Short mmCIF file of C-alpha atoms in Angstrom, two decimals:
data_model
loop_
_atom_site.label_atom_id
_atom_site.label_comp_id
_atom_site.label_asym_id
_atom_site.label_seq_id
_atom_site.Cartn_x
_atom_site.Cartn_y
_atom_site.Cartn_z
CA MET A 1 -37.60 58.01 9.74
CA LEU A 2 -36.91 61.43 8.22
CA VAL A 3 -37.68 64.48 10.38
CA TYR A 4 -38.53 67.95 9.05
CA PRO A 5 -39.72 71.28 10.55
CA SER A 6 -43.46 71.91 10.35
CA GLY A 7 -45.92 74.66 11.25
CA LEU A 8 -48.87 74.45 13.62
CA ASP A 9 -51.87 76.75 13.10
CA VAL A 10 -52.65 77.19 16.79
CA SER A 11 -52.48 80.48 18.68
CA SER A 12 -49.53 81.07 20.99
CA SER A 13 -52.01 81.75 23.81
CA ALA A 14 -53.14 78.10 23.64
CA LEU A 15 -49.51 76.96 23.94
CA ARG A 16 -48.86 79.29 26.89
CA PHE A 17 -52.07 78.17 28.60
CA LEU A 18 -51.32 74.46 28.29
CA SER A 19 -47.66 74.95 29.26
CA ALA A 20 -48.71 76.75 32.45
CA ARG A 21 -51.24 74.05 33.34
CA LEU A 22 -48.67 71.31 32.78
CA ARG A 23 -46.11 73.09 34.98
CA GLU A 24 -48.71 73.31 37.74
CA HIS A 25 -49.52 69.63 37.27
CA ARG A 26 -45.85 68.67 37.51
CA ARG A 27 -45.38 70.71 40.67
CA GLY A 28 -48.40 68.97 42.17
CA LEU A 29 -46.86 65.59 41.38
CA GLY A 30 -43.46 66.63 42.63
CA THR A 31 -41.83 65.80 39.29
CA ARG A 32 -38.13 66.62 39.27
CA TRP A 33 -37.13 65.83 35.70
CA ARG A 34 -38.78 64.96 32.40
CA ARG A 35 -37.34 64.23 28.99
CA LEU A 36 -39.33 67.17 27.61
CA SER A 37 -40.00 70.49 29.29
CA ALA A 38 -43.61 71.52 30.00
CA GLY A 39 -43.51 73.78 26.95
CA ARG A 40 -42.30 71.00 24.65
CA GLN A 41 -44.86 68.59 26.07
CA ALA A 42 -47.59 71.16 25.41
CA LEU A 43 -46.38 71.56 21.82
CA LEU A 44 -46.36 67.78 21.39
CA ALA A 45 -49.97 67.52 22.60
CA LEU A 46 -51.12 70.41 20.44
CA ALA A 47 -49.50 68.85 17.36
CA HIS A 48 -51.35 65.60 18.02
CA LEU A 49 -54.73 67.27 18.60
CA ARG A 50 -54.49 69.83 15.81
CA ASN A 51 -52.88 67.77 13.06
CA GLY A 52 -53.78 64.24 14.15
CA HIS A 53 -50.23 62.97 13.68
CA PRO A 54 -49.67 59.40 14.99
CA TYR A 55 -47.49 58.89 18.04
CA MET A 56 -44.66 57.29 16.05
CA GLN A 57 -44.22 60.41 13.92
CA LEU A 58 -44.47 62.73 16.92
CA ALA A 59 -41.95 60.66 18.84
CA ALA A 60 -39.44 60.92 15.99
CA GLY A 61 -39.93 64.68 15.70
CA PHE A 62 -39.55 65.35 19.43
CA GLY A 63 -36.75 62.85 20.03
CA VAL A 64 -38.62 60.62 22.48
CA GLY A 65 -39.94 57.07 22.44
CA THR A 66 -43.40 56.25 21.09
CA THR A 67 -44.59 55.16 24.55
CA THR A 68 -43.32 58.41 26.05
CA ALA A 69 -45.11 60.45 23.37
CA TYR A 70 -48.35 58.59 24.10
CA ARG A 71 -47.95 59.13 27.85
CA TYR A 72 -47.21 62.84 27.44
CA VAL A 73 -50.19 63.43 25.16
CA THR A 74 -52.55 61.44 27.40
CA GLU A 75 -51.43 63.42 30.44
CA ALA A 76 -51.92 66.76 28.70
CA VAL A 77 -55.37 65.77 27.40
CA GLU A 78 -56.52 64.69 30.87
CA VAL A 79 -55.26 67.93 32.42
CA LEU A 80 -57.19 69.96 29.84
CA ALA A 81 -60.35 67.86 30.13
CA THR A 82 -60.65 68.60 33.84
CA LEU A 83 -60.63 72.33 33.06
CA ALA A 84 -63.33 72.25 30.37
CA PRO A 85 -66.53 74.17 31.22
CA THR A 86 -69.50 72.16 32.45
CA LEU A 87 -72.96 72.43 30.93
CA ALA A 88 -74.15 74.50 33.89
CA GLU A 89 -71.25 76.93 33.48
CA ALA A 90 -71.84 77.24 29.74
CA VAL A 91 -75.57 77.89 30.19
CA ARG A 92 -74.87 80.40 32.95
CA ALA A 93 -72.56 82.28 30.56
CA ALA A 94 -75.20 82.02 27.83
CA SER A 95 -77.94 83.43 30.06
CA MET A 96 -76.76 86.92 29.11
CA LYS A 97 -77.22 86.11 25.41
CA ALA A 98 -80.44 86.54 23.44
CA PHE A 99 -80.51 82.83 22.63
CA VAL A 100 -78.27 79.84 21.96
CA LEU A 101 -78.01 77.33 19.13
CA LEU A 102 -78.02 73.56 19.58
CA ASP A 103 -76.92 70.92 17.11
CA GLY A 104 -75.46 67.44 17.04
CA THR A 105 -72.45 66.36 15.03
CA LEU A 106 -70.91 62.99 14.25
CA LEU A 107 -67.23 62.38 14.92
CA PRO A 108 -66.24 59.51 12.57
CA VAL A 109 -64.56 56.46 14.08
CA ASP A 110 -62.88 53.45 12.47
CA ARG A 111 -65.48 50.82 13.25
CA ILE A 112 -66.81 48.00 11.11
CA ALA A 113 -70.40 47.22 10.17
CA ALA A 114 -70.75 44.81 13.09
CA HIS A 115 -70.49 47.69 15.57
CA ARG A 116 -74.13 48.74 15.20
CA PRO A 117 -74.31 51.03 18.25
CA PHE A 118 -71.79 53.33 16.55
CA TYR A 119 -73.53 53.43 13.16
CA SER A 120 -75.47 56.59 12.38
CA GLY A 121 -78.32 56.02 9.96
CA LYS A 122 -78.52 59.76 9.35
CA HIS A 123 -74.88 60.10 8.32
CA LYS A 124 -74.46 56.57 6.93
CA LYS A 125 -71.21 56.02 8.79
CA HIS A 126 -69.82 54.96 12.16
CA GLY A 127 -69.10 57.64 14.70
CA MET A 128 -69.81 59.26 18.04
CA ASN A 129 -72.62 61.74 18.65
CA VAL A 130 -71.52 65.04 20.24
CA GLN A 131 -73.97 67.83 21.08
CA VAL A 132 -72.76 71.38 20.48
CA ILE A 133 -74.06 74.61 22.00
CA ALA A 134 -73.14 77.91 20.36
CA ASP A 135 -74.03 81.52 21.10
CA SER A 136 -76.07 83.74 18.81
CA SER A 137 -72.94 84.59 16.80
CA GLY A 138 -71.97 80.95 16.22
CA ARG A 139 -69.16 80.86 18.79
CA LEU A 140 -68.62 77.50 20.47
CA LEU A 141 -69.75 77.51 24.12
CA TRP A 142 -69.92 73.84 25.04
CA ALA A 143 -69.54 70.34 23.66
CA SER A 144 -71.06 67.28 25.29
CA PRO A 145 -69.57 63.92 26.22
CA ALA A 146 -69.62 61.52 23.26
CA LEU A 147 -72.39 58.97 22.81
CA PRO A 148 -72.59 56.16 20.20
CA GLY A 149 -73.56 57.41 16.75
CA ALA A 150 -76.84 55.48 16.72
CA VAL A 151 -78.21 57.79 19.43
CA HIS A 152 -80.58 60.41 17.98
CA ASP A 153 -79.98 64.08 18.71
CA VAL A 154 -83.08 64.66 20.84
CA ARG A 155 -82.32 61.59 22.96
CA ALA A 156 -78.71 62.72 23.39
CA ALA A 157 -79.87 66.18 24.45
CA ARG A 158 -82.14 64.64 27.07
CA GLU A 159 -79.47 62.26 28.37
CA HIS A 160 -77.02 65.13 28.83
CA GLY A 161 -79.68 67.25 30.57
CA ILE A 162 -79.37 70.02 27.99
CA ILE A 163 -83.10 70.63 27.57
CA ASP A 164 -83.84 70.80 31.30
CA THR A 165 -80.80 72.99 32.04
CA LEU A 166 -81.75 75.50 29.33
CA ALA A 167 -85.35 75.56 30.52
CA GLU A 168 -84.37 76.14 34.15
CA ALA A 169 -82.13 79.04 33.10
CA GLY A 170 -84.82 80.46 30.81
CA VAL A 171 -82.48 80.46 27.81
CA ASN A 172 -84.17 80.20 24.41
CA CYS A 173 -82.63 77.70 22.04
CA TRP A 174 -82.87 77.23 18.26
CA ALA A 175 -82.46 73.69 16.92
CA ASP A 176 -83.25 71.67 13.78
CA LYS A 177 -85.98 69.08 13.12
CA GLY A 178 -83.93 66.41 14.85
CA TYR A 179 -85.11 67.89 18.15
CA GLN A 180 -88.84 67.61 17.46
CA GLY A 181 -90.69 67.03 20.72
CA ALA A 182 -87.82 68.27 22.90
CA GLY A 183 -90.02 70.78 24.68
CA GLY A 184 -88.72 73.33 27.17
CA THR A 185 -87.25 76.41 25.53
CA VAL A 186 -86.06 74.54 22.42
CA ARG A 187 -87.57 75.95 19.26
CA VAL A 188 -87.71 73.82 16.10
CA PRO A 189 -89.07 74.52 12.61
CA TYR A 190 -92.51 73.43 11.45
CA ARG A 191 -92.51 69.83 10.29
CA GLY A 192 -93.90 68.65 6.95
CA ARG A 193 -93.31 68.90 3.24
CA TRP A 194 -92.61 72.43 2.08
CA GLU A 195 -95.63 72.59 -0.26
CA THR A 196 -97.97 71.51 2.54
CA LEU A 197 -96.91 74.34 4.88
CA SER A 198 -98.81 77.60 5.00
CA THR A 199 -97.20 80.85 3.82
CA GLY A 200 -96.67 81.89 7.43
CA GLN A 201 -95.09 78.57 8.36
CA GLN A 202 -92.75 78.76 5.37
CA ALA A 203 -91.67 82.26 6.41
CA VAL A 204 -91.01 81.04 9.97
CA ASN A 205 -88.94 78.12 8.68
CA ARG A 206 -86.87 80.41 6.42
CA SER A 207 -86.10 82.72 9.32
CA HIS A 208 -85.36 79.76 11.60
CA ALA A 209 -82.94 78.23 9.07
CA LYS A 210 -81.00 81.50 8.72
CA ILE A 211 -80.55 81.80 12.47
CA ARG A 212 -79.75 78.15 13.09
CA ALA A 213 -77.17 78.01 10.27
CA LEU A 214 -74.72 79.90 12.50
CA VAL A 215 -74.23 76.79 14.65
CA GLU A 216 -72.23 75.29 11.76
CA GLN A 217 -69.43 77.72 12.68
CA ALA A 218 -69.19 76.11 16.12
CA VAL A 219 -69.15 72.62 14.60
CA ALA A 220 -66.42 73.72 12.19
CA THR A 221 -64.42 75.13 15.11
CA LEU A 222 -64.56 71.75 16.83
CA LYS A 223 -63.55 69.86 13.71
CA SER A 224 -60.74 72.25 12.85
CA TRP A 225 -58.80 70.01 15.27
CA ARG A 226 -58.02 67.32 12.71
CA LEU A 227 -57.79 64.49 15.22
CA LEU A 228 -61.59 64.70 15.60
CA ARG A 229 -62.20 64.25 11.88
CA LYS A 230 -61.27 60.56 11.94
CA LEU A 231 -60.76 59.01 15.37
CA ARG A 232 -58.75 55.81 15.57
CA CYS A 233 -58.55 55.54 19.34
CA SER A 234 -60.78 53.68 21.79
CA THR A 235 -64.27 55.15 21.94
CA THR A 236 -63.86 55.48 25.71
CA ARG A 237 -61.23 58.20 25.15
CA ILE A 238 -63.24 60.38 22.78
CA THR A 239 -65.02 62.36 25.49
CA VAL A 240 -61.77 63.54 27.10
CA LEU A 241 -60.41 64.49 23.67
CA VAL A 242 -63.49 66.61 22.95
CA GLN A 243 -63.29 68.23 26.39
CA ALA A 244 -59.59 68.98 25.87
CA VAL A 245 -60.28 70.67 22.54
CA LEU A 246 -63.14 72.65 24.09
CA CYS A 247 -60.87 73.83 26.90
CA LEU A 248 -58.15 74.93 24.45
CA HIS A 249 -60.69 76.79 22.34
CA GLN A 250 -62.09 78.62 25.37
CA ALA A 251 -58.59 79.48 26.61
CA SER A 252 -57.38 80.84 23.25
CA SER A 253 -60.56 82.86 22.57
CA ALA A 254 -60.85 84.38 26.04
#
């Protein structure tokens, strides 16, 4: 396999953060020697998450075995996932904001038609449903554990406790029509065909759409990590991958 130098569009603060966490993890384990230093292991994990390169290619580039590359990436992802903010922490941070934005996104997975629980009728593809909370400027605050793609957004929000947590904190939330009937502090547009809505309802829906559109920036931030654009791993690992990406984003934007 040919090996060539390549760039990685990730901030140096993310690399320093992950390197420091891995060094702490190694000290806690009492590790004396590894094939790669903590810094190189962090770079390996970032390359996998950001560019989605398979383990065989990463192993060749870093001069380690494929199994070692897999083990190093898995370890780094698990370390990051434990540091990701919880829903309560994210809502507490958002309580100082005017409002938050809520939306669901589908992370595509390589499943066949027989895997019905993962098929999203809305998106017409297989994937995992992840709920995203953003602040009033569209900055990513929190991403939920992954649920099968067949789960509707309002049901996912209820299962994760998002609606109740926002209501208890008194944080107003803007969401789309997929959250009709959510209740609490979640605000959704008026439902119905455009021509059947009154002039006032149409004006409200226009204003609502302009505000809610900012959540797409948070979704784009999540999917800028190319691994999440087409997941080929076990669906049981997707939650920790999302939490790892969330942690890196928070660390690099702090």
